[in-house]
XYZ file of C-alpha atoms in Angstrom:
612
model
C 27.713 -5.883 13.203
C 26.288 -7.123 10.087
C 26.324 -4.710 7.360
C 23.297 -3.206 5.506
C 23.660 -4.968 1.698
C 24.115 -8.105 3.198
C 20.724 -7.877 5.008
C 19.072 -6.143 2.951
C 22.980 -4.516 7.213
C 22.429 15.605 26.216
C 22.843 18.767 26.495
C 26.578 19.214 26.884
C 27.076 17.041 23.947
C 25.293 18.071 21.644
C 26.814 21.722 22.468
C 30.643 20.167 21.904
C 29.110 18.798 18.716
C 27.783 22.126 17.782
C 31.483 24.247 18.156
C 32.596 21.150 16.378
C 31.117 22.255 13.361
C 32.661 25.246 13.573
C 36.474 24.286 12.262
C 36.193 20.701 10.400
C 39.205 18.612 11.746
C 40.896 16.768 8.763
C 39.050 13.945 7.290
C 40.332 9.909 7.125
C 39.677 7.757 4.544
C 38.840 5.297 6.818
C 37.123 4.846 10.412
C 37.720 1.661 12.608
C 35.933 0.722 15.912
C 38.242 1.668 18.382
C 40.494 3.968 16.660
C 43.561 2.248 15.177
C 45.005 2.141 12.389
C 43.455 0.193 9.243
C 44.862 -2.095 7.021
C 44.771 -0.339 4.155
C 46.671 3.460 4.050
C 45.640 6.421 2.410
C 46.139 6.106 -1.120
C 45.955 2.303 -1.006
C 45.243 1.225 -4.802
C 42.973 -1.596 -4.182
C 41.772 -4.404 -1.453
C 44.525 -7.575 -1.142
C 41.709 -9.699 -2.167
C 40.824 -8.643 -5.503
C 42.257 -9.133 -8.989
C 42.453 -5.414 -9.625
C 43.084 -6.347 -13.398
C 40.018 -9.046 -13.623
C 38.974 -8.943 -17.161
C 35.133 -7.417 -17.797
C 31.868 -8.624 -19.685
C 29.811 -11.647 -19.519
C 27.024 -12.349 -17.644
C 26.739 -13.473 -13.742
C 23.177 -15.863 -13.988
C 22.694 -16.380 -10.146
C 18.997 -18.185 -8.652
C 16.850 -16.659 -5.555
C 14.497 -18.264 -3.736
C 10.470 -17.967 -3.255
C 10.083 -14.895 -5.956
C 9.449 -11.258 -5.436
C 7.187 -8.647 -5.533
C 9.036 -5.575 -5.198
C 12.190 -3.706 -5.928
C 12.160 -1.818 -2.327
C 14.253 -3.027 0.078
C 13.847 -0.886 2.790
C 10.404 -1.433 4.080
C 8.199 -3.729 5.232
C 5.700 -4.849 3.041
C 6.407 -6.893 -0.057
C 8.786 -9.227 -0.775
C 11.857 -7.185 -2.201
C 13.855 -8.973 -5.214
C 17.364 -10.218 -4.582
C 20.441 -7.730 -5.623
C 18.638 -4.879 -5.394
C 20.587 -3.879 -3.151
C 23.818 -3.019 -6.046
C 22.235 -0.242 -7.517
C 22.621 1.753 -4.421
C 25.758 3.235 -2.902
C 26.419 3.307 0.940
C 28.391 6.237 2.683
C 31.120 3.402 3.132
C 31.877 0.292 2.798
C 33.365 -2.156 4.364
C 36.453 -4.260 3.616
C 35.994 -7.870 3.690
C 39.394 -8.800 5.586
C 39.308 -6.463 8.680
C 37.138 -7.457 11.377
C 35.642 -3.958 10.995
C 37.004 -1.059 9.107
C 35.038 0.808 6.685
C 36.298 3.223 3.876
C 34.940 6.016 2.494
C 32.527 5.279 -0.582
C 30.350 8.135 -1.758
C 32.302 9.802 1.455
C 35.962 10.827 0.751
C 36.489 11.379 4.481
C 34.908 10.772 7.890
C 35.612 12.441 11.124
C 33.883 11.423 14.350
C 34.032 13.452 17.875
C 37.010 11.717 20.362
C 33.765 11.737 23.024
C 31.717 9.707 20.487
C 29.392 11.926 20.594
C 28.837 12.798 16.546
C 30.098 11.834 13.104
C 30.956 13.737 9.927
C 30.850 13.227 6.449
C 32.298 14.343 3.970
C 30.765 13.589 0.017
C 32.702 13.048 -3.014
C 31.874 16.057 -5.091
C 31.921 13.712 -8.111
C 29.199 11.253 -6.898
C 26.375 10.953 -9.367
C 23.037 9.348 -9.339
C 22.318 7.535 -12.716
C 20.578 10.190 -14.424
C 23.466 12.600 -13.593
C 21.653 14.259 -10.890
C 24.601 15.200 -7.927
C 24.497 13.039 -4.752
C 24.210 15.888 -1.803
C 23.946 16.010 1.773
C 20.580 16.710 1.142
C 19.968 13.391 -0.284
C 21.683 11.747 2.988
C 19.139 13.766 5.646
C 16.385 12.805 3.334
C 17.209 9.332 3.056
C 17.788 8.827 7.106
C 14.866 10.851 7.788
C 12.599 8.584 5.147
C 14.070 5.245 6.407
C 13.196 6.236 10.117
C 9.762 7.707 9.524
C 8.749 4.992 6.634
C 11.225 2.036 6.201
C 11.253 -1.083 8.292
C 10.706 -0.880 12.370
C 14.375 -2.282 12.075
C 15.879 1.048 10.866
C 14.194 2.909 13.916
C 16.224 0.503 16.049
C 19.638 0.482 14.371
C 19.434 4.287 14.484
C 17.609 4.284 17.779
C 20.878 6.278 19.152
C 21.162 8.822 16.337
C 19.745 12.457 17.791
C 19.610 14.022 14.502
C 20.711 14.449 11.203
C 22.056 18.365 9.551
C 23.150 19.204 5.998
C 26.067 21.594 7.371
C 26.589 22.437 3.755
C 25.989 20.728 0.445
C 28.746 17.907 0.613
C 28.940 17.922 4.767
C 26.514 15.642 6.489
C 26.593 15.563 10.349
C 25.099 13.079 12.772
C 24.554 13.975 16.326
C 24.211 11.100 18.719
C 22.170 10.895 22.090
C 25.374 9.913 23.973
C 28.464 8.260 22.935
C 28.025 4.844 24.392
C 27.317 3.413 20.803
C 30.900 2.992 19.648
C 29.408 0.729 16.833
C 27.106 3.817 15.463
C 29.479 5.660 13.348
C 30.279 2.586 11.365
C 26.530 1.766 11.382
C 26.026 5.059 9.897
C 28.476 4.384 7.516
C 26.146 1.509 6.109
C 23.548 4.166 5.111
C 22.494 3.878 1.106
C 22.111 7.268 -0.185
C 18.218 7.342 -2.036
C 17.562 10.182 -4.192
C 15.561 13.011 -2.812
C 14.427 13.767 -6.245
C 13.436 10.922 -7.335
C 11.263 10.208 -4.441
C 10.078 13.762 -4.163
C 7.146 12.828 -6.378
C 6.872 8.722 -5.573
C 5.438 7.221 -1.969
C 8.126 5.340 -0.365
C 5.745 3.479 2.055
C 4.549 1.202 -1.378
C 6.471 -1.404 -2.651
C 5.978 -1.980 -6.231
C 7.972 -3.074 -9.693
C 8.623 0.329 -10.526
C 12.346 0.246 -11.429
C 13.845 2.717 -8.680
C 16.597 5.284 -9.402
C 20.359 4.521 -8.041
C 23.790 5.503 -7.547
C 25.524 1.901 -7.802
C 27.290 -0.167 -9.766
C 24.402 -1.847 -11.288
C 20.842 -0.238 -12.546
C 17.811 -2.801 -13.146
C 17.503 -3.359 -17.081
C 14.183 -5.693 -16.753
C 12.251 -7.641 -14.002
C 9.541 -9.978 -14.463
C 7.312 -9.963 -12.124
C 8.240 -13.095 -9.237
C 10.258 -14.954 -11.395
C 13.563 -12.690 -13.146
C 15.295 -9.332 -12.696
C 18.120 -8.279 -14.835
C 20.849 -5.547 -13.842
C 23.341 -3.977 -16.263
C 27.127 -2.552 -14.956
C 26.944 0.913 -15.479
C 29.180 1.807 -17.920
C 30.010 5.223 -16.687
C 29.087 4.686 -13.096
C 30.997 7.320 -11.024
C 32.758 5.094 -8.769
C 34.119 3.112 -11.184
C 37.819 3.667 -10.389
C 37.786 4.480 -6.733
C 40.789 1.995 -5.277
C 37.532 0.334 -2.840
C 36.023 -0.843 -6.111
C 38.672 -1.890 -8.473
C 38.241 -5.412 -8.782
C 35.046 -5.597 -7.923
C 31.888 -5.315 -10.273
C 33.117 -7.208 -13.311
C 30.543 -8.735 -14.980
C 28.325 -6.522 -17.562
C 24.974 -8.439 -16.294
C 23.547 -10.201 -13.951
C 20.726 -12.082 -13.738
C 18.751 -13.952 -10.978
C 15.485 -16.478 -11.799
C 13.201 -17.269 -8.254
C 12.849 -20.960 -7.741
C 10.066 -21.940 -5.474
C 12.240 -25.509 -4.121
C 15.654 -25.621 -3.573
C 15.727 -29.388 -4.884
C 14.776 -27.884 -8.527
C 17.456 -24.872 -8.026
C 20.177 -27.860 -7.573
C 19.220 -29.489 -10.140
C 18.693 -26.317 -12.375
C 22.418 -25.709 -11.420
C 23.741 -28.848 -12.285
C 21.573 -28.722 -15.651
C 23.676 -25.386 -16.155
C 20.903 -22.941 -15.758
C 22.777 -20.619 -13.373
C 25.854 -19.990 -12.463
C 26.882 -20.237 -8.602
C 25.387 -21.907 -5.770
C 26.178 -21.255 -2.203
C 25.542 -24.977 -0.326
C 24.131 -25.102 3.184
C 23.617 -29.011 3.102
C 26.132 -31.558 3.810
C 24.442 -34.230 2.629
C 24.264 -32.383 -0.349
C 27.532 -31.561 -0.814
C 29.147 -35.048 0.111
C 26.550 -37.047 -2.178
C 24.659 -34.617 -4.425
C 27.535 -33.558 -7.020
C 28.224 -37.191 -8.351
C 27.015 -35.720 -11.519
C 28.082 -35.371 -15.268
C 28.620 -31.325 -15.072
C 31.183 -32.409 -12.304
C 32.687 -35.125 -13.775
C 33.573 -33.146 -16.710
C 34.282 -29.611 -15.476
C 31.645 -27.667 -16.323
C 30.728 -27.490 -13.025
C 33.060 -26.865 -10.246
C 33.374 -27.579 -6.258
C 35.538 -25.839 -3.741
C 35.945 -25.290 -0.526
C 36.381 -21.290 0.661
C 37.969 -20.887 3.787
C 35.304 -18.823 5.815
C 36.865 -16.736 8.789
C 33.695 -15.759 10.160
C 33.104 -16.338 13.754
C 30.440 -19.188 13.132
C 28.516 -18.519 16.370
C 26.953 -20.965 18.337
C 23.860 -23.417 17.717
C 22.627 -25.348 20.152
C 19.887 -27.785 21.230
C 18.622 -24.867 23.807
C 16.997 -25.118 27.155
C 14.597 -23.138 28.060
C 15.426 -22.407 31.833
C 12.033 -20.817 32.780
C 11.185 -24.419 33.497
C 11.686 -25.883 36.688
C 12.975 -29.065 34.861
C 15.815 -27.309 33.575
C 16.679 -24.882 36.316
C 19.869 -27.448 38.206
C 22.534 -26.796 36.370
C 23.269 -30.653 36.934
C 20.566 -31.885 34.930
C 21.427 -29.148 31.644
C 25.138 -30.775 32.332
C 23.999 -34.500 32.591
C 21.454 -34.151 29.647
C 24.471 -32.476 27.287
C 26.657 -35.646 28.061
C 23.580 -37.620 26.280
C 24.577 -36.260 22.217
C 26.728 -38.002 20.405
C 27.725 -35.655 18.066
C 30.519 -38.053 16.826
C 28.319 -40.547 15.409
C 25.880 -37.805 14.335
C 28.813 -36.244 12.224
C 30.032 -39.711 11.045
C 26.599 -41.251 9.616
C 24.285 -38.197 8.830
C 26.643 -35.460 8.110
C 29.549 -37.553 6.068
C 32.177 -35.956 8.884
C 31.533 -33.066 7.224
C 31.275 -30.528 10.951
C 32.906 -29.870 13.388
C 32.249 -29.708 17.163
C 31.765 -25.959 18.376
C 32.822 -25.693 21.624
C 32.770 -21.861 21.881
C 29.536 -19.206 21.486
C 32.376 -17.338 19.284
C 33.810 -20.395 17.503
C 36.283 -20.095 14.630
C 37.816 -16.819 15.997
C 40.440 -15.006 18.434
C 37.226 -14.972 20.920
C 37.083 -18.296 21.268
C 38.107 -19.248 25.080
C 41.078 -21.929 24.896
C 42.743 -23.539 27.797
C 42.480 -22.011 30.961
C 42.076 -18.476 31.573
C 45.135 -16.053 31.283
C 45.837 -12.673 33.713
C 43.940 -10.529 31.231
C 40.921 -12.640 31.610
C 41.667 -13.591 35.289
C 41.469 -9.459 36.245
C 37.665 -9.789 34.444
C 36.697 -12.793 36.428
C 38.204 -12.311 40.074
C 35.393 -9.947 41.173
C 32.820 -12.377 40.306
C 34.345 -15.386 42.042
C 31.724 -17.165 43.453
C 28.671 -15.888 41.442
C 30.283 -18.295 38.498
C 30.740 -21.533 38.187
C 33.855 -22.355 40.052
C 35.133 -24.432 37.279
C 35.554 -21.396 35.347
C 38.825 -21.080 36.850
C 39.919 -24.522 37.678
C 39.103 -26.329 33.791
C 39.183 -25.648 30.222
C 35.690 -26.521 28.976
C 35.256 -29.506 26.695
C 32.186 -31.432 25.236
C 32.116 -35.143 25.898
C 33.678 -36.929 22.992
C 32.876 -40.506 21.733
C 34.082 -43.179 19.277
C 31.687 -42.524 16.858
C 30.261 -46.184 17.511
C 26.825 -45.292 18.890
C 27.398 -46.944 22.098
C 27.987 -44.249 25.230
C 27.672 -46.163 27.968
C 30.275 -43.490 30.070
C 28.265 -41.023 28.790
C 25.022 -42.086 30.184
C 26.843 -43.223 33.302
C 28.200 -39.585 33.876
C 24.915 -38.375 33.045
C 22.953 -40.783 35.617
C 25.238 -39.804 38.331
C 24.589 -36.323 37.723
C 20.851 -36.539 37.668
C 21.097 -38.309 41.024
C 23.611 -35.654 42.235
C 20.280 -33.495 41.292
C 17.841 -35.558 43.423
C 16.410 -37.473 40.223
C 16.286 -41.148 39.983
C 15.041 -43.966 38.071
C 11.909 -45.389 39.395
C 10.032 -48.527 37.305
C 12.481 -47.691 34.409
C 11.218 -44.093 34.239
C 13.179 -41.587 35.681
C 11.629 -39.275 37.906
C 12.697 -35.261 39.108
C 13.116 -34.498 42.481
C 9.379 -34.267 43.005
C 8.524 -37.594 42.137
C 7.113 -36.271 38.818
C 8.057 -38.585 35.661
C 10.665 -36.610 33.796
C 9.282 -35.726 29.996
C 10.832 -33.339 27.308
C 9.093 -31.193 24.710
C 11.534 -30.877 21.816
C 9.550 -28.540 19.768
C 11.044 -28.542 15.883
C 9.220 -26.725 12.507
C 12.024 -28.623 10.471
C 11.492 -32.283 9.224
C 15.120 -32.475 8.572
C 16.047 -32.098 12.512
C 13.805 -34.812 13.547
C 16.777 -37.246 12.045
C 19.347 -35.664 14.353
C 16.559 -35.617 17.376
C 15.700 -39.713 16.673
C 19.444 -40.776 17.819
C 19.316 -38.463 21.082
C 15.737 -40.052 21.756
C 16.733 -43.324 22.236
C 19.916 -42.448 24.264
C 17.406 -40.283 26.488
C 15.403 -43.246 26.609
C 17.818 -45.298 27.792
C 17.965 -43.796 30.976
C 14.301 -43.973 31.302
C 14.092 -40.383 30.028
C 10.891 -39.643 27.718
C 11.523 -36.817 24.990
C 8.561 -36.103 22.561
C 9.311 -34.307 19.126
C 6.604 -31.806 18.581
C 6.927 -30.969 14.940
C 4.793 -27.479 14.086
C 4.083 -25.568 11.309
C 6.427 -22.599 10.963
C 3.945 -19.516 12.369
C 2.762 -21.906 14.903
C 6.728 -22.716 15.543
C 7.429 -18.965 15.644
C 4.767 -17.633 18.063
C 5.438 -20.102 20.738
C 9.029 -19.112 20.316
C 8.485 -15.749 21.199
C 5.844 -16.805 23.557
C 8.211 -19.126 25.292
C 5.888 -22.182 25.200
C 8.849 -24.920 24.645
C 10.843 -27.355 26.768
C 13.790 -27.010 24.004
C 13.900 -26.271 20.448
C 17.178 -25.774 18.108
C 18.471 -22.218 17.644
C 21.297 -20.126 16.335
C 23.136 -17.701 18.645
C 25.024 -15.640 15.595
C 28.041 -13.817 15.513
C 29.942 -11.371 14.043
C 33.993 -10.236 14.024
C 33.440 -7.699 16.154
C 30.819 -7.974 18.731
C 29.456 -5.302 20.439
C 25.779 -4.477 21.685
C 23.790 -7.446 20.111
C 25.156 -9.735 23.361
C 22.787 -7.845 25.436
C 19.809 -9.705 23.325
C 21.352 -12.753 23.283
C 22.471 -13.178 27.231
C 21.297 -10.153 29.160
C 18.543 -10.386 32.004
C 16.615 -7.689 30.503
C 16.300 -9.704 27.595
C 14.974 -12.682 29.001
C 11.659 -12.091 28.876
C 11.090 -10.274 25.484
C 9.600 -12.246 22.852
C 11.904 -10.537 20.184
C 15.414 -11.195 21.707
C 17.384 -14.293 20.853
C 18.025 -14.965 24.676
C 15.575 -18.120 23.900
C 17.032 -19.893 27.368
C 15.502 -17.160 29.767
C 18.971 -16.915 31.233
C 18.985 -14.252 33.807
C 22.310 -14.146 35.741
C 23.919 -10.859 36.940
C 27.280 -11.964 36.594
C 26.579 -12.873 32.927
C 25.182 -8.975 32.332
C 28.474 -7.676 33.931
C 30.653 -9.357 31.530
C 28.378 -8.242 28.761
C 28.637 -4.965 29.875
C 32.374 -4.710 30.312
C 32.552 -6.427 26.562
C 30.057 -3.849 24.706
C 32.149 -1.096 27.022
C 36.080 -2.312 25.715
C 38.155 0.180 24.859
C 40.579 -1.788 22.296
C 40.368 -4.260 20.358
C 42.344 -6.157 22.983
C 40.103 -6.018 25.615
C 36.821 -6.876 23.721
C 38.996 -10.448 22.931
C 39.563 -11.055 26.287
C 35.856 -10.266 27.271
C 34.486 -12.497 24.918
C 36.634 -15.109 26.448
C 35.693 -14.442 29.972
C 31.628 -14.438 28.889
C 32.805 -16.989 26.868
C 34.051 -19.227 29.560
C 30.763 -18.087 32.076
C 27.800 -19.303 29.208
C 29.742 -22.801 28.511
C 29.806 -23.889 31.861
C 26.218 -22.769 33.017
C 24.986 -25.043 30.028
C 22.534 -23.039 28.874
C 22.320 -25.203 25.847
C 23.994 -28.059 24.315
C 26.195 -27.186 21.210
C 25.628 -28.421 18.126
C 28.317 -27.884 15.318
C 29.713 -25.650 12.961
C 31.579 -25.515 9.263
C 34.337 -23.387 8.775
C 34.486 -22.595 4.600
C 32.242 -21.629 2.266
C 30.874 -24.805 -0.203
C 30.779 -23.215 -3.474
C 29.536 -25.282 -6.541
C 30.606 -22.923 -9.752
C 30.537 -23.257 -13.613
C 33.879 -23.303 -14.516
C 32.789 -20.048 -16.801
C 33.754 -18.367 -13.620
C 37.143 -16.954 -12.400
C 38.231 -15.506 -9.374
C 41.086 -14.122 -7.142
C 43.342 -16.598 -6.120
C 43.382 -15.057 -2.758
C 39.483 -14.841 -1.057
C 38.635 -12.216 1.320
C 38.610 -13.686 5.149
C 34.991 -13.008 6.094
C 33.054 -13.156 3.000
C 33.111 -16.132 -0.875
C 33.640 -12.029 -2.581
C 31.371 -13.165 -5.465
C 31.635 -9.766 -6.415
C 35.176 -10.222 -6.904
C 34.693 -12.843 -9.604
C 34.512 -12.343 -13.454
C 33.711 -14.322 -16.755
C 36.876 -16.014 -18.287
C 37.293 -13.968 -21.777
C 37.815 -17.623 -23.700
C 34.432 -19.020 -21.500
C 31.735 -20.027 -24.355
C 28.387 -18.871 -23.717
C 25.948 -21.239 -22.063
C 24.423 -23.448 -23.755
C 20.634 -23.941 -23.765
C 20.792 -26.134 -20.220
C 18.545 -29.857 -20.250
C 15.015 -29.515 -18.095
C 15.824 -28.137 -14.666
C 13.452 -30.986 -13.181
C 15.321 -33.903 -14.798
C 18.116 -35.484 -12.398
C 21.115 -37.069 -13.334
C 22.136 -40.508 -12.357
């Protein structure tokens, strides 16, 4: 579950809800997913991974990508500008070394029903909006009520199981579900920003515009221009200010982000010292891009965060609605025909590694072979799995990096022919006689370099793949329309997985264009074990779920997986501080501060001019 600022995240029932309301239960200062106990106590002082002394002032000058044209996140139209989203508080917030706990923000305490079936909570009578006005439990209805009726379609899903919303008094807010089979909701509801009733009452929400909107945050825009700058000031008497989840946090007195259309000209306006921090997503990049000056010297700095994020899986994906694709010999034989070794050695400078799980770089990663916990999942569906799911550890063939995978390929033919395929006139043919060609359909240039390699070992075997590079709406409606042999997709994850799997592996998912179950996979076994994982009790038993569904998707070969990177590459002016101990799952940028002895920037060289 992904929270809301980093996206921007029956009868019976509802009659034990209603005596509920009756005689409030005490409040915690935290909630978790399965009930136990959070890291930090009540009373903690601050998060582990903060300085809570960091020193304040300076400015934060960050870049964004592509511009903006409106300062409303929550709906649909417009493109809203980037950190928005810290002039708003949220009901909670999450810590950033749990795999999910939240703690009360403008909610001192939160209650929810043993049955799941509601959630309460409870305001901080102190809570302000920045022009003083009181945050209320009116302001919470209003602002669920506006985001379902007028935000984004997303909002109507992510509260799709909330029944309603009641003010039970002015700092009391209760949400009634439609059942309790949602263990995920009340921390979902604890993601809600709280909008100002007020504010709005005279304003239409359904319009994005420039209009600089009214908040309860840490932040409050100063200035925007329009597409290209906004500026937000710390409030200096925000409300929140010394609540134990935000000491630490919050330390710079502005910050400032400038749109950049290409992010070749944002590297290079970083490096120039135009901003301040730069999150990279390119390998290449980072292994040959930085032999600058501004690193040379200092003034710019690279590290390596360790990221504790489950990473996911990517894949080169099939698309099993085609009969090509449908032997689970030929998705096998095909997988044993990428060389990731010698991909990683000359395009990516050994910069990835491998993944070899769909929940890579966590607990829920299947190792080995499987133990009595996950043993008790699989037994009853012995014989609807692949049989090697209980006789072999999964592993993706490995090579010497030299280019040359001649055991590979021979593993691979004898598979194909184990599939009634064979070579005939140096072009290999299916079972039906029918010269076997592949559709790779890509909408990035970059991935045709990665493809090229994989061609020619294809090709060896008399195996004909054709990159079919599209634009990006042409790319993205026959995605959803399922018009592609394979393409390259990303099957994300979080710490704590819950109801999202049933998009990404269930059979009713198969055939809707929206879901991310791009392979068409349809396999009841697969929808038990999703089931049983979404329904776990403990923290426990989601872990060994994972590694049972785990085990199940790798050995179907629904895809062939590509690789991962497990830390954060951070390029930073050495302005910057931070805590010498990062949060697990997230850089904390937030976190960081503006050395008291750092100079102010100098005026930075022409953001288009590169350094040799």
């Amino acid at each position: 579950m992904t929270s809301l600022r980093a996206l921007l995240t029956q009868t019976g029932g509802l009659l034990l809800a209603g005596l509920a309301c009756l005689a409030h239960a005490a409040p915690q200062h935290a909630i978790t997913l399965y009930g136990e106990a959070p890291k930090y106590p009540a009373g903690f002082q601050h998060f582990d991974y903060v300085n809570p002394d960091a020193p304040k002032g300076g400015t934060l000058r960050l870049s964004d990508s592509g511009g903006f044209d409106s300062l409303n996140p929550f709906i649909s139209k417009g493109v809203p500008a980037g950190q928005v989203s810290l002039i708003y508080d949220t009901l909670a917030t999450q810590s950033l070394d749990e795999p999910m706990t939240e703690y009360g923000l403008v909610a001192s305490g939160i209650e929810k029903a043993a049955d799941n079936s509601w959630v309460r909570f409870t305001l901080r009578p102190e809570a302000r909006f920045h022009d003083g006005h009181p945050i209320r439990a009116e302001d919470v209805v209003f602002t669920f009520n506006t985001l379902i009726k007028d935000g984004s379609p997303f909002f109507r899903s992510y509260y799709a199981d909330v029944d309603k919303v009641t003010a039970e008094d002015s700092l009391h807010v209760l949400f009634s579900f439609k059942n309790g089979d949602n263990r995920e909701l009340p921390l979902i509801l604890g993601q809600l920003p709280v909008l100002p009733k007020h504010w709005w009452a005279t304003r239409d929400f359904t319009k994005g515009n420039l209009e600089i909107p009214l908040g309860s945050g840490p932040y409050r825009v100063a200035s925007v221009q329009a597409g290209r700058s906004i500026r937000l000031e710390r409030v200096k008497d925000y409300w929140g200010k010394d609540l134990p989840v935000n000491r630490g946090f919050y330390n710079f007195d502005a910050i400032t982000s400038d749109s950049y259309r290409d992010n070749g000209v944002a590297l290079e306006a970083l490096k120039a010292g135009q901003f301040d921090y730069w999150l990279e997503t390119s390998a290449k990049n980072w292994a040959t891009a930085y032999n600058v000056a501004a690193v040379r010297d200092g003034r710019l700095i690279k590290e390596d965060i360790p990221n504790g994020n489950p990473t996911g899986m990517q894949g080169f994906i099939f698309n099993l609605r085609r009969p090509l694709f449908q032997d689970v010999r030929v998705r096998e034989g095909l997988s044993q025909l990428f060389d990731f070794e010698w991909t990683n050695k000359q395009l990516f400078n050994g910069a990835y590694h491998r993944a070899g799980s769909f929940f890579e770089n966590s607990e829920m990663a299947a190792k080995g072979l499987p133990d009595a916990a996950q043993l008790k999942i699989l037994e009853p569906l012995r014989g609807k799995v692949p049989e090697r799911v209980f006789t072999s550890a999964y592993q993706n063939p490995h090579t010497d990096a030299s280019g040359m995978i001649r055991d590979q390929q021979r593993q691979a033919y004898k598979l194909f022919l184990e599939a009634g395929w064979k070579v005939v006139d140096d072009r290999m043919v299916d079972a039906q006689g029918k010269p076997v060609s592949i559709e790779f359909l890509v909408a990035q240039p970059e991935f045709e370099r990665i493809l090229l390699p994989f061609k020619r070992n294809l090709a060896e075997l008399g195996i004909e793949l054709v990159m079919r590079r599209v634009d990006t709406s042409q790319y993205v409606n026959r995605r959803r329309s399922r018009d592609f042999d394979m393409i390259i997709g990303s099957l994300p994850q979080s710490a704590s997985p819950g109801s999202e799997q049933r998009g990404f592996f269930s059979s009713a998912a198969a055939d809707n264009p929206g879901s991310y179950n791009y392979m068409g996979l349809k396999d009841p076994a697969v929808d038990s074990l999703v089931d049983g994982l979404i329904g776990s009790g403990s923290r426990q038993a989601l872990v060994d779920h994972a590694r049972a569904l785990d085990r199940v998707l790798l050995w179907n070969y629904i895809l062939i997986p590509n690789w991962y990177i497990n830390t954060w590459r951070i390029a930073y002016s050495s302005r910057l501080g931070h805590p010498a101990v990062p949060p697990k799952y997230d850089p904390g940028m937030y976190t960081w501060w503006v050395k008291p002895d750092a100079s102010a920037p100098a005026a930075p060289a022409a953001a288009n001019k590169t350094e040799q």
